[in-house]
Coordinates of C-alpha atoms in Angstrom, one line a residue:
X6 CA -44.2 72.2 -186.0
X7 CA -41.5 70.0 -187.3
X8 CA -37.9 70.7 -186.8
X9 CA -35.6 72.2 -189.6
X10 CA -33.6 69.7 -190.8
X11 CA -30.1 69.9 -190.5
X12 CA -26.6 69.7 -192.2
X13 CA -24.4 68.2 -189.5
X14 CA -20.5 67.6 -190.1
X15 CA -19.3 64.8 -187.7
X16 CA -14.7 65.2 -187.4
X17 CA -13.2 62.4 -185.6
X18 CA -9.4 61.0 -186.1
X19 CA -9.8 57.1 -186.5
X20 CA -12.5 54.9 -187.2
X21 CA -11.9 52.5 -184.0
X22 CA -13.0 51.2 -181.2
X23 CA -15.9 53.4 -179.0
X24 CA -15.7 56.5 -181.0
X25 CA -16.2 55.4 -184.2
X26 CA -19.1 53.0 -182.4
X27 CA -20.5 56.4 -181.0
X28 CA -20.2 58.6 -184.1
X29 CA -21.5 55.9 -186.5
X30 CA -24.7 55.0 -184.7
X31 CA -25.4 58.8 -184.7
X32 CA -24.6 58.9 -188.3
X33 CA -27.2 56.4 -188.7
X34 CA -29.7 57.9 -186.7
X35 CA -29.5 61.4 -187.6
X36 CA -29.8 60.5 -190.8
X37 CA -33.1 58.5 -190.3
X38 CA -33.9 61.3 -188.6
X39 CA -34.1 63.3 -191.8
X40 CA -30.4 65.3 -191.6
X41 CA -27.7 65.4 -194.0
X42 CA -24.6 64.0 -192.2
X43 CA -21.5 63.8 -193.2
X44 CA -17.8 62.4 -191.7
X45 CA -14.0 63.6 -191.4
X46 CA -11.9 61.4 -190.4
X47 CA -7.9 60.7 -190.4
X48 CA -5.9 60.3 -193.8
X49 CA -2.5 58.6 -192.7
X50 CA -3.8 55.7 -190.4
X51 CA -6.4 53.8 -193.3
X52 CA -6.3 50.5 -193.5
X53 CA -8.5 47.7 -194.9
X54 CA -10.6 47.5 -192.0
X55 CA -11.1 51.0 -191.5
X56 CA -12.2 51.6 -195.6
X57 CA -14.6 48.9 -195.1
X58 CA -16.3 50.5 -192.0
X59 CA -16.7 53.8 -193.7
X60 CA -18.0 52.3 -196.8
X61 CA -20.8 50.7 -194.9
X62 CA -21.5 54.5 -193.5
X63 CA -21.8 55.8 -196.7
X64 CA -25.2 55.3 -197.7
X65 CA -26.3 57.5 -194.2
X66 CA -23.5 60.5 -194.9
X67 CA -25.2 62.3 -197.7
X68 CA -22.7 65.1 -197.5
X69 CA -19.7 62.6 -197.9
X70 CA -16.7 61.0 -196.5
X71 CA -13.8 63.5 -196.5
X72 CA -10.1 63.0 -195.3
X73 CA -7.4 64.8 -193.8
X74 CA -4.6 64.3 -191.9
X75 CA -4.8 63.8 -188.5
X76 CA -1.5 62.8 -186.6
X77 CA -1.7 60.9 -183.5
X78 CA 0.4 63.4 -181.2
X79 CA 0.9 66.9 -182.3
X80 CA 2.2 67.5 -186.0
X81 CA 1.9 69.6 -189.3
X82 CA -1.5 68.5 -190.1
X83 CA -2.3 70.3 -187.0
X84 CA -2.0 73.7 -188.5
X85 CA -3.1 72.2 -192.3
X86 CA -6.4 70.7 -191.2
X87 CA -8.4 72.9 -189.3
X88 CA -8.4 75.2 -192.3
X89 CA -9.6 72.3 -194.5
X90 CA -12.3 71.6 -192.3
X91 CA -13.2 75.2 -192.1
X92 CA -13.7 75.3 -195.8
X93 CA -15.2 72.1 -196.4
X94 CA -18.0 73.1 -193.5
X95 CA -18.6 76.5 -195.6
X96 CA -19.0 75.0 -198.8
X97 CA -21.4 72.3 -197.3
X98 CA -23.0 75.1 -195.6
X99 CA -23.2 73.1 -192.6
X100 CA -25.3 74.1 -189.2
X101 CA -23.3 72.0 -186.8
X102 CA -19.6 70.7 -186.7
X103 CA -19.2 68.3 -184.0
X104 CA -15.9 67.2 -182.9
X105 CA -14.9 63.4 -181.7
X106 CA -12.4 62.8 -179.0
X107 CA -9.3 65.0 -178.8
X108 CA -8.3 65.7 -182.5
X109 CA -11.7 65.5 -183.4
X110 CA -12.8 68.2 -180.5
X111 CA -9.8 70.4 -181.7
X112 CA -10.4 70.5 -185.7
X113 CA -14.2 71.5 -185.2
X114 CA -13.3 74.0 -183.3
X115 CA -10.2 75.8 -184.3
X116 CA -12.7 75.6 -187.9
X117 CA -14.4 78.1 -186.0
X118 CA -11.9 81.1 -185.2
X119 CA -12.4 83.6 -188.0
X120 CA -16.5 83.5 -187.9
X121 CA -18.2 80.9 -189.5
X122 CA -22.3 80.3 -188.8
X123 CA -22.1 76.5 -187.4
X124 CA -22.5 75.6 -184.1
X125 CA -19.7 73.7 -182.6
X126 CA -19.8 70.6 -180.3
X127 CA -17.8 68.7 -178.3
X128 CA -17.8 65.1 -177.1
X129 CA -14.5 64.2 -175.4
X130 CA -14.9 60.4 -175.1
X131 CA -11.9 60.0 -172.8
X132 CA -9.5 62.1 -175.0
X133 CA -7.7 64.6 -173.1
X134 CA -9.2 63.3 -169.7
X135 CA -6.6 60.3 -170.0
X136 CA -3.8 62.8 -170.4
X137 CA -2.3 64.0 -166.5
X138 CA -1.4 67.6 -165.8
X139 CA 1.9 66.6 -165.0
X140 CA 2.8 65.4 -168.3
X141 CA 3.9 67.5 -171.3
X142 CA 1.4 66.6 -173.7
X143 CA -1.7 67.0 -170.5
X144 CA -0.3 70.0 -169.8
X145 CA -0.4 71.2 -173.9
X146 CA -3.9 69.7 -175.1
X147 CA -5.3 71.0 -171.7
X148 CA -3.8 74.5 -172.3
X149 CA -5.5 73.9 -175.9
X150 CA -9.0 73.0 -174.4
X151 CA -8.7 76.4 -172.3
X152 CA -8.1 78.2 -175.0
X153 CA -11.0 76.9 -177.4
X154 CA -13.8 77.1 -174.8
X155 CA -14.7 80.8 -176.3
X156 CA -15.4 78.3 -179.5
X157 CA -17.6 75.8 -178.0
X158 CA -21.1 75.9 -178.4
X159 CA -21.9 72.9 -176.2
X160 CA -19.5 69.9 -175.0
X161 CA -21.9 66.8 -174.7
X162 CA -20.1 64.4 -171.8
X163 CA -21.2 60.7 -172.0
X164 CA -21.2 60.2 -168.1
X165 CA -21.0 62.1 -165.5
X166 CA -17.7 61.1 -164.7
X167 CA -16.2 62.6 -167.6
X168 CA -17.8 65.5 -167.0
X169 CA -16.2 66.1 -163.5
X170 CA -13.1 64.6 -164.8
X171 CA -13.1 67.4 -167.0
X172 CA -14.2 70.3 -164.7
X173 CA -11.8 69.2 -162.7
X174 CA -8.4 69.1 -165.4
X175 CA -9.1 71.9 -167.4
X176 CA -12.0 73.8 -165.5
X177 CA -15.2 74.1 -165.4
X178 CA -16.7 74.6 -168.9
X179 CA -18.2 78.3 -169.4
X180 CA -20.2 76.3 -172.5
X181 CA -23.5 74.6 -171.8
X182 CA -23.2 71.4 -171.2
X183 CA -25.1 67.8 -171.6
X184 CA -24.8 64.3 -169.8
X185 CA -25.9 62.3 -172.7
X186 CA -25.6 58.3 -172.1
X187 CA -24.6 55.9 -175.2
X188 CA -26.9 53.9 -176.8
X189 CA -27.6 50.6 -177.8
X190 CA -30.1 49.4 -180.7
X191 CA -33.1 46.9 -179.9
X192 CA -31.2 43.8 -181.5
X193 CA -28.5 44.2 -179.2
X194 CA -30.6 43.1 -176.3
X195 CA -31.2 39.9 -178.0
X196 CA -29.0 37.1 -175.5
X197 CA -26.2 35.7 -176.6
X198 CA -25.9 32.0 -175.5
X199 CA -22.3 30.7 -174.9
X200 CA -20.6 28.3 -177.5
X201 CA -20.6 24.5 -176.1
X202 CA -16.7 25.2 -176.2
X203 CA -16.9 28.4 -174.7
X204 CA -14.0 30.0 -172.7
X205 CA -14.7 30.8 -169.0
X206 CA -13.8 34.2 -169.6
X207 CA -13.4 36.5 -172.7
X208 CA -12.0 39.7 -173.0
X209 CA -12.9 42.3 -176.3
X210 CA -10.7 45.0 -176.5
X211 CA -7.6 46.5 -177.4
X212 CA -4.5 45.0 -176.6
X213 CA -2.5 47.8 -174.6
X214 CA -1.7 48.2 -170.7
X215 CA -4.6 51.1 -170.4
X216 CA -7.0 48.0 -170.6
X217 CA -5.8 46.0 -167.8
X218 CA -5.0 42.8 -170.2
X219 CA -1.7 42.3 -168.2
X220 CA -3.4 42.4 -164.5
X221 CA -6.5 40.0 -166.2
X222 CA -3.5 37.6 -167.6
X223 CA -2.3 37.4 -164.4
X224 CA -5.3 37.0 -162.3
X225 CA -6.4 34.3 -164.8
X226 CA -3.4 32.0 -163.2
X227 CA -4.7 31.1 -160.2
X228 CA -8.3 30.8 -161.1
X229 CA -9.7 27.1 -161.2
X230 CA -13.5 25.7 -162.3
X231 CA -14.9 24.0 -159.4
X232 CA -14.1 20.2 -161.1
X233 CA -10.5 21.3 -160.5
X234 CA -9.4 22.3 -164.2
X235 CA -7.9 25.3 -164.7
X236 CA -10.3 28.5 -166.2
X237 CA -9.3 29.7 -169.5
X238 CA -10.2 32.9 -171.8
X239 CA -10.2 34.1 -174.8
X240 CA -8.2 37.8 -175.6
X241 CA -10.5 38.6 -178.8
X242 CA -8.2 42.2 -180.0
X243 CA -5.3 43.8 -180.9
X244 CA -2.9 46.5 -180.3
X245 CA 0.6 47.8 -179.4
X246 CA 0.9 45.5 -176.4
X247 CA 0.3 42.3 -178.0
X248 CA 4.0 40.8 -178.4
X249 CA 4.4 41.5 -174.4
X250 CA 1.5 40.4 -174.0
X251 CA 2.3 37.0 -175.3
X252 CA 5.6 37.1 -173.7
X253 CA 3.9 37.5 -170.5
X254 CA 1.5 34.5 -171.3
X255 CA 4.1 32.0 -172.2
X256 CA 6.3 33.0 -168.9
X257 CA 3.2 32.5 -166.8
X258 CA 2.9 28.7 -168.6
X259 CA -1.1 29.8 -169.7
X260 CA -0.5 29.2 -173.5
X261 CA -2.7 26.2 -173.1
X262 CA -5.5 27.9 -171.3
X263 CA -5.3 31.4 -173.5
X264 CA -6.8 31.7 -176.5
X265 CA -5.9 35.2 -178.7
X266 CA -8.0 35.2 -182.7
X267 CA -7.7 39.0 -182.8
X268 CA -9.2 42.0 -183.7
X269 CA -13.0 40.1 -183.8
X270 CA -16.4 41.6 -183.3
X271 CA -17.5 41.8 -180.1
X272 CA -21.1 40.4 -180.7
X273 CA -19.5 37.6 -182.0
X274 CA -16.8 36.9 -178.9
X275 CA -19.5 36.8 -176.5
X276 CA -20.6 33.4 -177.8
X277 CA -16.8 32.5 -177.0
X278 CA -17.1 33.4 -173.1
X279 CA -19.2 32.5 -170.4
X280 CA -18.0 35.7 -168.4
X281 CA -16.9 39.2 -170.4
X282 CA -14.1 40.8 -167.9
X283 CA -13.2 44.6 -168.8
X284 CA -10.4 44.9 -166.6
X285 CA -9.5 48.7 -167.6
X286 CA -7.5 50.7 -165.8
X287 CA -9.3 53.6 -166.9
X288 CA -12.0 54.0 -169.2
X289 CA -14.8 56.7 -169.9
X290 CA -18.0 55.3 -170.7
X291 CA -17.4 51.6 -172.5
X292 CA -19.7 50.2 -174.7
X293 CA -18.3 47.1 -174.1
X294 CA -19.7 46.7 -170.8
X295 CA -23.2 47.7 -171.9
X296 CA -23.1 45.5 -175.1
X297 CA -22.3 42.7 -173.0
X298 CA -24.5 43.3 -170.5
X299 CA -27.6 43.8 -172.9
X300 CA -26.5 40.3 -174.4
X301 CA -27.3 38.8 -171.0
X302 CA -23.4 37.9 -170.1
X303 CA -22.4 38.2 -166.7
X304 CA -19.6 41.2 -166.2
X305 CA -16.5 41.6 -164.3
X306 CA -15.1 45.2 -164.6
X307 CA -13.6 47.6 -162.9
X308 CA -14.5 50.7 -160.8
X309 CA -13.3 53.3 -163.4
X310 CA -14.5 55.9 -165.5
X311 CA -18.4 56.0 -165.9
X312 CA -18.9 52.2 -165.3
X313 CA -20.5 52.8 -162.0
X314 CA -22.9 54.3 -164.0
X315 CA -23.8 51.1 -165.9
X316 CA -23.4 49.1 -162.6
X317 CA -26.1 51.5 -160.7
X318 CA -27.6 48.8 -158.3
X319 CA -24.8 46.3 -159.1
X320 CA -22.1 48.5 -158.1
X321 CA -20.6 46.6 -155.0
X322 CA -19.1 44.1 -157.5
X323 CA -17.0 46.5 -159.2
X324 CA -13.6 46.0 -158.6
X325 CA -10.1 48.2 -158.1
X326 CA -8.2 48.6 -161.2
X327 CA -4.8 47.2 -161.1
X328 CA -5.4 44.7 -158.4
X329 CA -4.8 41.4 -159.8
X330 CA -5.5 39.5 -156.7
X331 CA -9.0 41.3 -156.5
X332 CA -10.0 40.0 -160.1
X333 CA -8.7 36.6 -159.3
X334 CA -11.4 36.7 -156.5
X335 CA -14.1 38.1 -158.8
X336 CA -13.5 35.7 -162.0
X337 CA -13.4 32.7 -158.8
X338 CA -17.0 33.9 -157.2
X339 CA -18.5 33.7 -160.4
X340 CA -17.2 30.1 -161.3
X341 CA -18.2 29.0 -157.8
X342 CA -21.7 30.9 -158.0
X343 CA -22.9 31.2 -161.2
X344 CA -26.8 31.6 -159.7
X345 CA -25.7 35.2 -158.3
X346 CA -23.7 36.0 -161.4
X347 CA -26.8 36.1 -163.1
X348 CA -29.1 37.3 -160.7
X349 CA -26.8 40.3 -160.8
X350 CA -26.7 40.2 -164.5
X351 CA -30.7 40.5 -165.0
X352 CA -30.6 43.4 -162.3
X353 CA -28.2 45.1 -164.2
X354 CA -29.9 44.4 -167.7
X355 CA -33.1 45.9 -166.4
X356 CA -30.6 49.0 -165.5
X357 CA -29.6 49.5 -169.5
X358 CA -32.8 48.8 -171.0
X359 CA -34.5 51.9 -169.5
X360 CA -31.3 53.9 -169.5
X361 CA -28.9 53.7 -172.4
X362 CA -30.7 53.5 -175.3
X363 CA -29.8 54.6 -179.0
X364 CA -33.2 56.6 -179.8
X365 CA -32.7 58.3 -176.3
X366 CA -28.8 59.7 -177.2
X367 CA -29.7 60.5 -180.7
X368 CA -33.0 62.6 -179.9
X369 CA -31.1 64.2 -176.6
X370 CA -28.1 65.2 -179.3
X371 CA -30.4 66.7 -182.0
X372 CA -32.4 68.2 -179.7
X373 CA -29.0 70.0 -178.3
X374 CA -28.2 70.9 -182.0
X375 CA -31.5 72.9 -182.1
X376 CA -31.4 74.5 -179.4
X377 CA -27.7 76.1 -180.1
X378 CA -29.5 77.1 -183.7
X379 CA -32.3 79.0 -182.0
X380 CA -28.9 81.2 -180.2
X381 CA -27.4 82.2 -184.0

């Protein structure tokens, strides 16, 4: 017997980074399965790139793309938007409200207060997990999480790390939980060979301190090629700490060794380097590690978040976050022994091919939706 067609509203704040990648992939996959999907996004931080990404999703969003004010920190929109989302969900007669990230999760579950037939599903994507209990914001967000547990049909964690961290910070969830890893499409497993003039290393991500950018630049300073030439780096991305990063690059005399092409698609940037470096200080389950490994690039990464789950079988090569000397040594090893780096890459590729597919991710989430609706 075929499963019933669902009406699903995905709620998120800003269409950037891995969170948007996850929602976009899930939207396309659910639409291809025959379900009706809509999106709720922020109206405050849109730009041309944002609008282009959303326009590309329109053919898969049969329930439309709807904009509400979603302030990055607590603000007036946090009082008004949940009411708007609830009204929208009822007018669209949705079966599932799936909130992504801290704000998306709050709005989806706050929209349940006062009744409504839709099941509320929540995926943290890091979000509240990155707030310390010692900070005022952390205490507020963690308290809200506990208050909203009763409105939560299920929580989807993209890694075992996220599940463990959530329980430690907020408390053991009283609702059902699932660990469902992010997944890749078949075309992402096509190898990306380096350009003839590729840098030795490439970083792709937001330029902010949490991504370990300062540590990476410091580490690069002491790395040399076997021929005695200084190693080079392409830093692809943009973000709030770009100016201070450029200042650091200048002070260390690395301007001629580092290229800053700005924000670019990850796969296009893979050809600009021979090894990708992910020096993050904190992560959940970063797509960039999956994408680079699937494209058959050697990967240097830190031992944070769910990265060890991706590196299963090769986790011994992970380094401590914030440790510039250790990162320098890892980068030097790649240049000194490329054969070992390729062998490790092959082991990691096999792991990702078997455990991180989009079909598996979407299928498990669809199954969760259906199971929740059977209980209503």
